[in-house]
mmCIF file with all atom_site columns, C-alpha atoms in Angstrom:
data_model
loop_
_atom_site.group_PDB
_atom_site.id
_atom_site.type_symbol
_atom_site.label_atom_id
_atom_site.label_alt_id
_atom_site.label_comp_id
_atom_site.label_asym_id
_atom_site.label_entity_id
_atom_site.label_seq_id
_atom_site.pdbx_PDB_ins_code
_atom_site.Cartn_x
_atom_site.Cartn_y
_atom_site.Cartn_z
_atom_site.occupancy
_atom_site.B_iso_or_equiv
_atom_site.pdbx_formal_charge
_atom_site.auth_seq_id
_atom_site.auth_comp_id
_atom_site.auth_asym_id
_atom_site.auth_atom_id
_atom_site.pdbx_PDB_model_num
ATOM 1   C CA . UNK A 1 1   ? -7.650  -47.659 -0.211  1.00 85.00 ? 1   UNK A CA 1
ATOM 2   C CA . UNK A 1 2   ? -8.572  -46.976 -3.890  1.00 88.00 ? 2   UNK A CA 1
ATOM 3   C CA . UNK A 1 3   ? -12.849 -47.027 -2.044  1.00 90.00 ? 3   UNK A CA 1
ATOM 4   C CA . UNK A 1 4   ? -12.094 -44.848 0.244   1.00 91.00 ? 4   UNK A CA 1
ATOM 5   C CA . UNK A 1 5   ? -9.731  -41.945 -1.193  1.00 91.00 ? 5   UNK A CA 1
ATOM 6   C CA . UNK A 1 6   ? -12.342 -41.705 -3.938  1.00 91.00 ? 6   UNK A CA 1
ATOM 7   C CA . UNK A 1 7   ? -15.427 -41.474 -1.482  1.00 92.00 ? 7   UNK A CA 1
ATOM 8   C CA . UNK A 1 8   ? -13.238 -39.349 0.960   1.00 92.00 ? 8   UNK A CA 1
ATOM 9   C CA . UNK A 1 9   ? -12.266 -36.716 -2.248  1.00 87.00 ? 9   UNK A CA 1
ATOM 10  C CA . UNK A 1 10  ? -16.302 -37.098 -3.518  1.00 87.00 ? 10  UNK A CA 1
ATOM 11  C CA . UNK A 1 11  ? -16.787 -35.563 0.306   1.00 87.00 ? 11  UNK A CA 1
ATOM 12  C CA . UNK A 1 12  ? -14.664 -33.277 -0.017  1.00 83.00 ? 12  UNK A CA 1
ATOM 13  C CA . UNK A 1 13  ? -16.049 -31.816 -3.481  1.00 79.00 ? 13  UNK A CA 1
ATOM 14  C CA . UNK A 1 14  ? -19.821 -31.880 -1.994  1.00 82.00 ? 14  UNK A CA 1
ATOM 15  C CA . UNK A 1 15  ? -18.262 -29.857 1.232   1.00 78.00 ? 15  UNK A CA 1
ATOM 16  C CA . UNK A 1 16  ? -16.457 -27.185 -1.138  1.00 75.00 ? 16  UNK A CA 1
ATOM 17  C CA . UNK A 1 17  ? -19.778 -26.847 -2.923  1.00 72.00 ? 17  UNK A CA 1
ATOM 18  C CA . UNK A 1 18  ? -21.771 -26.459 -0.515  1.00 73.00 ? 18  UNK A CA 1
ATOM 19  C CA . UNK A 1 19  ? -19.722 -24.725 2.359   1.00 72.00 ? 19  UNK A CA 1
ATOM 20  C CA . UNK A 1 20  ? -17.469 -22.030 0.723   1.00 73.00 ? 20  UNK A CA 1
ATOM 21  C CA . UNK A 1 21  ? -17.277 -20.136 3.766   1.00 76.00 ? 21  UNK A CA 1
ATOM 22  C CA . UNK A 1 22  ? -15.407 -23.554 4.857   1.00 72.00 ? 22  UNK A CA 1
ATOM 23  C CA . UNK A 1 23  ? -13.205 -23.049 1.879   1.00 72.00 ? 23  UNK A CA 1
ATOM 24  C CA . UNK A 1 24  ? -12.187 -19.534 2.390   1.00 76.00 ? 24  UNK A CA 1
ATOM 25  C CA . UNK A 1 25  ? -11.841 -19.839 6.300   1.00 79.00 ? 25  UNK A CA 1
ATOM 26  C CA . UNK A 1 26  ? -8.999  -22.741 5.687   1.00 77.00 ? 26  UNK A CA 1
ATOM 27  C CA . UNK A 1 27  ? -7.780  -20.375 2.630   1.00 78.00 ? 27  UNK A CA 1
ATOM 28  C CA . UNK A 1 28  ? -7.289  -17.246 5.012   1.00 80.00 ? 28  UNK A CA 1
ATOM 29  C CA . UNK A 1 29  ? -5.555  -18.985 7.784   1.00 86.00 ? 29  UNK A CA 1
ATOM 30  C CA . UNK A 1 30  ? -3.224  -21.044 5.791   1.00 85.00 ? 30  UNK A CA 1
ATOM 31  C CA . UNK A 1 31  ? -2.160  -17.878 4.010   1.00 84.00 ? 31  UNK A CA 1
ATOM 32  C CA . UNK A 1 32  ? -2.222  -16.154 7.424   1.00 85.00 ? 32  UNK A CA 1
ATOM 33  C CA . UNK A 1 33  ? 0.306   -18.609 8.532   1.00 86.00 ? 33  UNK A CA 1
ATOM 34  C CA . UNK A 1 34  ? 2.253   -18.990 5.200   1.00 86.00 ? 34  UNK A CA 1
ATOM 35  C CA . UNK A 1 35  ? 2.624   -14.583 5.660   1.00 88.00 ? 35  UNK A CA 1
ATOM 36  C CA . UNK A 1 36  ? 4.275   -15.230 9.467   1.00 91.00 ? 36  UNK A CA 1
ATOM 37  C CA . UNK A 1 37  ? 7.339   -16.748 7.683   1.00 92.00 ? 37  UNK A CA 1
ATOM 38  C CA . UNK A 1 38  ? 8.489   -14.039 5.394   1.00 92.00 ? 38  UNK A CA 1
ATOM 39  C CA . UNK A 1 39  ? 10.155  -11.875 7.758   1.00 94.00 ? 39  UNK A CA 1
ATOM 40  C CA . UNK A 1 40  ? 12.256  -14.703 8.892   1.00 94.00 ? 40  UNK A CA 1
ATOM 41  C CA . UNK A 1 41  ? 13.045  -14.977 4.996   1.00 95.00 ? 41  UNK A CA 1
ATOM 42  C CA . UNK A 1 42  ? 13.358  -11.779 3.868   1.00 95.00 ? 42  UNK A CA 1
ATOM 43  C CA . UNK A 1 43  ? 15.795  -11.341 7.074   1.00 95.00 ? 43  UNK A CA 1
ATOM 44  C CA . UNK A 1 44  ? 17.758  -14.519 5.280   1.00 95.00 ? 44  UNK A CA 1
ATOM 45  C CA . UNK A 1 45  ? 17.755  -13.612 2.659   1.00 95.00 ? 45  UNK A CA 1
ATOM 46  C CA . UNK A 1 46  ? 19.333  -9.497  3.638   1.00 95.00 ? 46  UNK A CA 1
ATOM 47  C CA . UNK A 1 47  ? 22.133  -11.537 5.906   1.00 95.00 ? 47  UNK A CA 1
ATOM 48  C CA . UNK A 1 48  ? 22.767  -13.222 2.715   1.00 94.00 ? 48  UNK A CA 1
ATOM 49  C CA . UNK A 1 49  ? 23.711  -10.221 0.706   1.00 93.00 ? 49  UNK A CA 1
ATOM 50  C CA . UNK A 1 50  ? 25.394  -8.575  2.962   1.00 94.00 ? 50  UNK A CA 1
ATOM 51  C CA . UNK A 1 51  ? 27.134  -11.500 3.655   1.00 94.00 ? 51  UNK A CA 1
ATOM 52  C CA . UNK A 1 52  ? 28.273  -11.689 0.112   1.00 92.00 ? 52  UNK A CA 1
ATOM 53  C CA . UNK A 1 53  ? 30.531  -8.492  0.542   1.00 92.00 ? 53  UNK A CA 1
ATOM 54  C CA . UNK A 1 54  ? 32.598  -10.467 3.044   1.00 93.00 ? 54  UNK A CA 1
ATOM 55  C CA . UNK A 1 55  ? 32.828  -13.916 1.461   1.00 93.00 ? 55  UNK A CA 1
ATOM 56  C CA . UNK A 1 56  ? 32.238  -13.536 -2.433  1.00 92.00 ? 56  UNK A CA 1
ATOM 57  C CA . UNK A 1 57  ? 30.530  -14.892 -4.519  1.00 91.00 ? 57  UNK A CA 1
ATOM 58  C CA . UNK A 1 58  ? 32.864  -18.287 -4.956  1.00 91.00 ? 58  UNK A CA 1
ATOM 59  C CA . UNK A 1 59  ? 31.178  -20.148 -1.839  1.00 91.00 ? 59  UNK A CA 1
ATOM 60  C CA . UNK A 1 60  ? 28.154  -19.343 -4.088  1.00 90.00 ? 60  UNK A CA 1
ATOM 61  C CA . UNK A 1 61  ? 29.514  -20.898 -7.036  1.00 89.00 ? 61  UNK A CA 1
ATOM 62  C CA . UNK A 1 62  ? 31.239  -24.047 -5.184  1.00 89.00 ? 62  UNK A CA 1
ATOM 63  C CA . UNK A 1 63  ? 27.337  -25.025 -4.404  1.00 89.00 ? 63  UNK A CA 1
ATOM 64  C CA . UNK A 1 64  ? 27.194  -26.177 -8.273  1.00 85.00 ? 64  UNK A CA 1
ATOM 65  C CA . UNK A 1 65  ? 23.889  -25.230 -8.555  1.00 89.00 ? 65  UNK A CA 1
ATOM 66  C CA . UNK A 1 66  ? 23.488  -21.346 -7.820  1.00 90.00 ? 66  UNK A CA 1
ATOM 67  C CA . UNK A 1 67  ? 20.634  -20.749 -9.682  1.00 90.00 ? 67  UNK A CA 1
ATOM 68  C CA . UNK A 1 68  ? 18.525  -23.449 -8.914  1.00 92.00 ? 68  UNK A CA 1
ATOM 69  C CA . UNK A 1 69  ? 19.095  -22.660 -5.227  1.00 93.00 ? 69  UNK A CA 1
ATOM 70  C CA . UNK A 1 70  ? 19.240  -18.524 -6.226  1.00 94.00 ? 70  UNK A CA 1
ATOM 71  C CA . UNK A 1 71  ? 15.256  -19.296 -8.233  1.00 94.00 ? 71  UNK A CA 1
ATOM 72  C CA . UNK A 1 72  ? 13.893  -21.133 -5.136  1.00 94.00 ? 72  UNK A CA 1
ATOM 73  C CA . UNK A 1 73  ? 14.743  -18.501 -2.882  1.00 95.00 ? 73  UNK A CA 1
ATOM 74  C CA . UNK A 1 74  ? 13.124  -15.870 -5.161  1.00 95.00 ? 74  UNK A CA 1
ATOM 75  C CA . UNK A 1 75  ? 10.195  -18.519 -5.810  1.00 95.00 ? 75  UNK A CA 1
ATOM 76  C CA . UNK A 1 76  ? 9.473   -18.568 -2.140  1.00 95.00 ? 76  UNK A CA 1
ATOM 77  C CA . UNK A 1 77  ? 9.946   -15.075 -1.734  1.00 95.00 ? 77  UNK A CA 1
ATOM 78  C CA . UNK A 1 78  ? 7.378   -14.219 -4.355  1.00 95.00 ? 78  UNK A CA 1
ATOM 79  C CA . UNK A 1 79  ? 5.057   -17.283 -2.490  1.00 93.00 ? 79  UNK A CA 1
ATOM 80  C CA . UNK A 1 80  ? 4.995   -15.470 0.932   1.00 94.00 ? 80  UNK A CA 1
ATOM 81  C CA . UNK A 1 81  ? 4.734   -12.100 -0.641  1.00 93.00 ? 81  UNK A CA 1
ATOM 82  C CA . UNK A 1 82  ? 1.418   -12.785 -2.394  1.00 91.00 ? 82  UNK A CA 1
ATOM 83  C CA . UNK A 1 83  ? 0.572   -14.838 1.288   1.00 90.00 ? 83  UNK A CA 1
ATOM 84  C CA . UNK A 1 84  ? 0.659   -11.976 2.809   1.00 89.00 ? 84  UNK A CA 1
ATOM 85  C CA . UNK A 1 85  ? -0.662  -9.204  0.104   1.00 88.00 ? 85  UNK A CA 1
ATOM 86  C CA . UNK A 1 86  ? -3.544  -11.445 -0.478  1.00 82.00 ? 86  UNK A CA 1
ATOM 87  C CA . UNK A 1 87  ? -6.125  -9.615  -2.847  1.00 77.00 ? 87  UNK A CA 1
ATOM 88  C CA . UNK A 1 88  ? -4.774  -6.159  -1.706  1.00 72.00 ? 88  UNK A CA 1
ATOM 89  C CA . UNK A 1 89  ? -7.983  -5.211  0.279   1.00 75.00 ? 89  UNK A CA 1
ATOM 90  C CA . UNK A 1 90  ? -7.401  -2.678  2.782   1.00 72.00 ? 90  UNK A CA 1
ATOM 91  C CA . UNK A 1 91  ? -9.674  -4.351  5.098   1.00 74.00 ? 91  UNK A CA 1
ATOM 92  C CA . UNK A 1 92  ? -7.706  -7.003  5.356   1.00 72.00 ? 92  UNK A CA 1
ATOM 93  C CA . UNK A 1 93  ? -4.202  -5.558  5.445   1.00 76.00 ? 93  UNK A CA 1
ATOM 94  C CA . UNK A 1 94  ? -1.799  -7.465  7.246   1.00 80.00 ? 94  UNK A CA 1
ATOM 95  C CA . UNK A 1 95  ? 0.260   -5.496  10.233  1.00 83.00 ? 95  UNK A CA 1
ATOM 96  C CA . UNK A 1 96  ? 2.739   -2.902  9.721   1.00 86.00 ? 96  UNK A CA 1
ATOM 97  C CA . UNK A 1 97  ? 5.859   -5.620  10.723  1.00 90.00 ? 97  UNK A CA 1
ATOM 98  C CA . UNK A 1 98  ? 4.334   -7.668  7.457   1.00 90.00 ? 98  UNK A CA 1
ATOM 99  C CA . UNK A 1 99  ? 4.384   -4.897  5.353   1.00 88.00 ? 99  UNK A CA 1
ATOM 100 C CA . UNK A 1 100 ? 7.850   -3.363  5.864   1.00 91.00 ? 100 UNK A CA 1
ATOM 101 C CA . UNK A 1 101 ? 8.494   -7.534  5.643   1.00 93.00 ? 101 UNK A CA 1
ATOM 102 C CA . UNK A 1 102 ? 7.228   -7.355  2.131   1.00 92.00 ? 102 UNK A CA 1
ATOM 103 C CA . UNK A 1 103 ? 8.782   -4.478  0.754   1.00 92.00 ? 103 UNK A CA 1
ATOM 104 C CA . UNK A 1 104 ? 11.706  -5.727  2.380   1.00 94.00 ? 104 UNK A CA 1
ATOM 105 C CA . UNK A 1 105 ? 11.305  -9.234  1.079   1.00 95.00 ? 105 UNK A CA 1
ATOM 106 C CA . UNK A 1 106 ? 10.115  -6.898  -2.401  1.00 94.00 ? 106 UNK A CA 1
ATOM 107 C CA . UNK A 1 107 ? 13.696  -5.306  -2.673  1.00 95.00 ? 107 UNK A CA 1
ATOM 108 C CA . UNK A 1 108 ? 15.307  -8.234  -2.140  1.00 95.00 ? 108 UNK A CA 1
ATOM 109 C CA . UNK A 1 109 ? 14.025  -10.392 -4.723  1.00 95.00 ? 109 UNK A CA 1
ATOM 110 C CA . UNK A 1 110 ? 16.572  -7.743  -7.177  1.00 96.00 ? 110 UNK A CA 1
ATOM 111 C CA . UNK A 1 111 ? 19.449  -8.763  -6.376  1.00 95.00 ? 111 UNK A CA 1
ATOM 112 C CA . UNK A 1 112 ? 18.205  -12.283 -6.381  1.00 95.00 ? 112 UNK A CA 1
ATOM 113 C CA . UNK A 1 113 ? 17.366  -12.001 -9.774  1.00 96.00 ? 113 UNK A CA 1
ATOM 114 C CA . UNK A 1 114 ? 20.693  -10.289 -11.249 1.00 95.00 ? 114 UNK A CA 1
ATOM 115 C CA . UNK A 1 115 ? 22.467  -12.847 -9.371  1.00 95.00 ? 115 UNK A CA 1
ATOM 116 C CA . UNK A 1 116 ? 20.909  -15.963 -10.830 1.00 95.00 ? 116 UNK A CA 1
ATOM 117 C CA . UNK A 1 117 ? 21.111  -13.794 -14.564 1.00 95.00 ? 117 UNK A CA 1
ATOM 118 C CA . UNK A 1 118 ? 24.389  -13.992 -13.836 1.00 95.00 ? 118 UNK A CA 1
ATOM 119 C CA . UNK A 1 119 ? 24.858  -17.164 -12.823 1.00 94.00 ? 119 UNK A CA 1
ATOM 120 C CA . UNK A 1 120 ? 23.052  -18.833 -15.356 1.00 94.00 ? 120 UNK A CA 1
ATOM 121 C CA . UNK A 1 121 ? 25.043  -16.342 -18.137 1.00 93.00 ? 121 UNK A CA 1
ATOM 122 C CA . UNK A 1 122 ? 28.182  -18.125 -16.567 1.00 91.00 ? 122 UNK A CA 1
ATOM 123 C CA . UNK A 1 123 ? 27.235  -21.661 -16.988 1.00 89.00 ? 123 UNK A CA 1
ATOM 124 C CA . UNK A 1 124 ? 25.726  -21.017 -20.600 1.00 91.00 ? 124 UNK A CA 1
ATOM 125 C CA . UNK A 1 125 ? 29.193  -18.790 -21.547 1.00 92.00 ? 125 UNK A CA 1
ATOM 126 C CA . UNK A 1 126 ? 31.251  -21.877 -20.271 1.00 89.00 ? 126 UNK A CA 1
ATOM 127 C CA . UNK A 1 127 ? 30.018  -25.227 -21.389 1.00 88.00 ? 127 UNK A CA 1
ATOM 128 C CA . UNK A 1 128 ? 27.017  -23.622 -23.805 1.00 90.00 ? 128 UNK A CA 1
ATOM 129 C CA . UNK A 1 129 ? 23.115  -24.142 -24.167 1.00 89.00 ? 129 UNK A CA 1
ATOM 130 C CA . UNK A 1 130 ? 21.443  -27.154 -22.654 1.00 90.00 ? 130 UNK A CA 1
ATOM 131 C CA . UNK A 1 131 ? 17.971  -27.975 -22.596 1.00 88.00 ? 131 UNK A CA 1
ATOM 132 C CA . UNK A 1 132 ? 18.613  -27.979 -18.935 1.00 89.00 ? 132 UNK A CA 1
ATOM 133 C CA . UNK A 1 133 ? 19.969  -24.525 -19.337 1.00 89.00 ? 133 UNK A CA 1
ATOM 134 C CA . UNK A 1 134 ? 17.635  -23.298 -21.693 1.00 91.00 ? 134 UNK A CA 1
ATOM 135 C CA . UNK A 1 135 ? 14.418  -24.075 -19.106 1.00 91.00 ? 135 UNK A CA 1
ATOM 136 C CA . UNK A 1 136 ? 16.632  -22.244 -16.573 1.00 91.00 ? 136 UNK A CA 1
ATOM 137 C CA . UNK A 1 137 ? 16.934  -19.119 -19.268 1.00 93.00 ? 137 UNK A CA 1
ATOM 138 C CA . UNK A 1 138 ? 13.056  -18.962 -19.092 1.00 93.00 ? 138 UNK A CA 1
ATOM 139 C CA . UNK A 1 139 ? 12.093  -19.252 -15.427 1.00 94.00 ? 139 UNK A CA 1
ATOM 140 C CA . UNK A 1 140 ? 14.921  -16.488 -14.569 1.00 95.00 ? 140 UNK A CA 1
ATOM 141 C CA . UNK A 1 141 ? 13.661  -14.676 -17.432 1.00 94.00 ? 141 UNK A CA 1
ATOM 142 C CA . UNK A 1 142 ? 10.434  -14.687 -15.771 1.00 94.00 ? 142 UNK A CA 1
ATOM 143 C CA . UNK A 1 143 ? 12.118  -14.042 -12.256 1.00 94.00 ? 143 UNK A CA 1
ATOM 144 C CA . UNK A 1 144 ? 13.309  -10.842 -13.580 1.00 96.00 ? 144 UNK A CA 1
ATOM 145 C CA . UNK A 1 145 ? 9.714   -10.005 -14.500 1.00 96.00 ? 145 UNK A CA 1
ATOM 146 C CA . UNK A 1 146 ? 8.355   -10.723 -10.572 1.00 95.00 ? 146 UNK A CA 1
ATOM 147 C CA . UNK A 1 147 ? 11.584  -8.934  -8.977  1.00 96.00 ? 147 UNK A CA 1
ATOM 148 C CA . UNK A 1 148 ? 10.969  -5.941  -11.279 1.00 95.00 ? 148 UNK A CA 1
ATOM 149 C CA . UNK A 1 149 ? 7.846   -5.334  -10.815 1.00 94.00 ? 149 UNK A CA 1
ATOM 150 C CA . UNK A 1 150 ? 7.742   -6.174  -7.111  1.00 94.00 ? 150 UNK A CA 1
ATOM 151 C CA . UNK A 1 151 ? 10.720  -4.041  -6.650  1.00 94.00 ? 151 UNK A CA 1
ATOM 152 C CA . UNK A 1 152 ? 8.694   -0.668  -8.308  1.00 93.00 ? 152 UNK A CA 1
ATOM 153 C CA . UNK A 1 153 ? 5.618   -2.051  -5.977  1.00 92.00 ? 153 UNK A CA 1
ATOM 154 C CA . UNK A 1 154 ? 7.657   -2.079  -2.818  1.00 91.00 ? 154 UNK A CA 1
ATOM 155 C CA . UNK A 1 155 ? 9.003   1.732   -3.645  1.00 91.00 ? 155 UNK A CA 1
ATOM 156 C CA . UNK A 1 156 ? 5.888   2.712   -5.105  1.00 87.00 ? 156 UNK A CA 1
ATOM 157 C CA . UNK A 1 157 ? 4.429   5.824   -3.158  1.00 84.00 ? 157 UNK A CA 1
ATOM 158 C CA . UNK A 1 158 ? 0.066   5.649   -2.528  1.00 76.00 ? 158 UNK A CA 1
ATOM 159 C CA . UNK A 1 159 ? -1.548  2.435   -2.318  1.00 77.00 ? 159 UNK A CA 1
ATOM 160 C CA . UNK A 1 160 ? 0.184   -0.113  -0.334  1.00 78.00 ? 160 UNK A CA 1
ATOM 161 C CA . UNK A 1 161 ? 2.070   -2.576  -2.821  1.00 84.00 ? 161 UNK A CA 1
ATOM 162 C CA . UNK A 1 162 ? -0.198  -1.811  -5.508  1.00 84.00 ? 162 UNK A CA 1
ATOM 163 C CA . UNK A 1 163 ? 1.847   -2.550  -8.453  1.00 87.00 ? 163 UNK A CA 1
ATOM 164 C CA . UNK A 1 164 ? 2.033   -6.577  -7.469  1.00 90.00 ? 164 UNK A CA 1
ATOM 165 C CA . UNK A 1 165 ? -1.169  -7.636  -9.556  1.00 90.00 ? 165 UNK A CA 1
ATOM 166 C CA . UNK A 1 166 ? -0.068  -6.130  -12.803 1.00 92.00 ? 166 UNK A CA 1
ATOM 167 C CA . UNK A 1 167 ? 3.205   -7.499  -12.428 1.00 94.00 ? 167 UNK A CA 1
ATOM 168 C CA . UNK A 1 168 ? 1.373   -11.204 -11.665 1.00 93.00 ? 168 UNK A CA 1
ATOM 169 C CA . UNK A 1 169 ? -0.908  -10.911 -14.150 1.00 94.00 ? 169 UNK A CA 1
ATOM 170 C CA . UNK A 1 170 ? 2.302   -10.326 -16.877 1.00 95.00 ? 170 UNK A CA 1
ATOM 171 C CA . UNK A 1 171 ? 3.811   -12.943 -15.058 1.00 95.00 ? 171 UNK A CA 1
ATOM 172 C CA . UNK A 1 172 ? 1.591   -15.745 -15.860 1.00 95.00 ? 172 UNK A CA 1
ATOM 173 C CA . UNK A 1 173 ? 1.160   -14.348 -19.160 1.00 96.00 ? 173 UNK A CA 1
ATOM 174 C CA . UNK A 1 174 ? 5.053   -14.253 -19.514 1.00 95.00 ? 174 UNK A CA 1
ATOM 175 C CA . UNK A 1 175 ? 4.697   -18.448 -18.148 1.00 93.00 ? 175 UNK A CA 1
ATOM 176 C CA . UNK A 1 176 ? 2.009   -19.464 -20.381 1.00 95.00 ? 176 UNK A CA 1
ATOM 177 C CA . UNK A 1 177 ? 3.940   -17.962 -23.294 1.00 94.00 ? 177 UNK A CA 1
ATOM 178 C CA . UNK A 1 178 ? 7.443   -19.307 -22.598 1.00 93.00 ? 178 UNK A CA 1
ATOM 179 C CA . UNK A 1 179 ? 5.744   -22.770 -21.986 1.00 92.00 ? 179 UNK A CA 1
ATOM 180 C CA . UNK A 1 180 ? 3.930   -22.750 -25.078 1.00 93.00 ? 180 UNK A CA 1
ATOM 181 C CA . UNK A 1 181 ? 6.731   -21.742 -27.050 1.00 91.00 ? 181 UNK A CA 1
ATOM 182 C CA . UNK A 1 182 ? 8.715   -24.333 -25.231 1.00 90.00 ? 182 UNK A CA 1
ATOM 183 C CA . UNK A 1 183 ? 6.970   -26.946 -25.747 1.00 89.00 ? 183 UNK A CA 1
ATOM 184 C CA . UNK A 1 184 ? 6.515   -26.099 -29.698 1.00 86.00 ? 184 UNK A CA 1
#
């Protein structure tokens, strides 16, 4: 096994090296596929809210863990967003039902965001800081940077979701600091 995963992964390294167009064909459909799903999620995800003025927010809470669940939602959301944006090129913009899926999918990463704020403000009001809590602190911080600036892309007029690679690029900036300063 140990033979033949390392020849098999050599392979592949020669193939990726030598055959890019290989490389980008399998990168365009898997993010051609991966961009199909977010309407089903952004409509999730818009039957959740609205669900929320019916039910409350306590079959939230009862879960126990609304921000974890509350971040992977808005993780994913961000995921098939930049599946389907891509690199932004016009020549290669998706249909119109993907792009009213993204600003829709856009919009709803806000309330996303204040809710896990809020949830995680609740959990470190009642029992205090964690280091479990205090990781959960910095990836909603950076949440709130994605649904912010996704949220001005998806309502901002000219260039079709333009806004999205500043707001990545301070994202990862925003990650690499927190987990520096984490880790320090």
């Amino acid at each position: 096994a140990f033979l033949a995963s390392a020849a098999i992964f050599a392979v592949a390294v020669h193939i990726t090296d030598t055959r890019m167009s290989l490389v980008i064909g399998a990168r365009t459909i898997a993010l051609i596929l991966l961009s199909w799903l977010l309407p089903l999620l952004a409509l999730f995800a818009w039957a959740f809210f609205f669900s929320l003025f019916f039910t409350g927010l306590a079959p939230l809470w009862a879960t126990g863990s609304a921000t974890a669940l509350l971040v992977t939602a808005g993780a994913a959301l961000v995921i098939l967003i930049n599946a389907s944006y891509q690199d932004g090129n016009d020549e290669r913009a998706p249909p119109e039902v993907l792009k009213l899926s993204v600003r829709a999918a856009a919009l709803a990463l806000v309330p996303i965001a204040v809710l896990a704020v809020y949830s995680i403000w609740l959990r470190v009001e009642q029992y205090g800081l964690t280091p479990e809590r205090v990781a959960g602190l910095a990836i909603v911080g950076v949440g709130t940077i994605y649904a912010a600036g996704y949220g001005v892309a998806a309502l901002w007029p000219g260039r079709w979701m333009r806004p999205l690679q500043p707001t990545n690029i301070a994202a990862a900036i925003a990650w690499v600091a927190l987990i520096i300063g984490m880790l320090s």
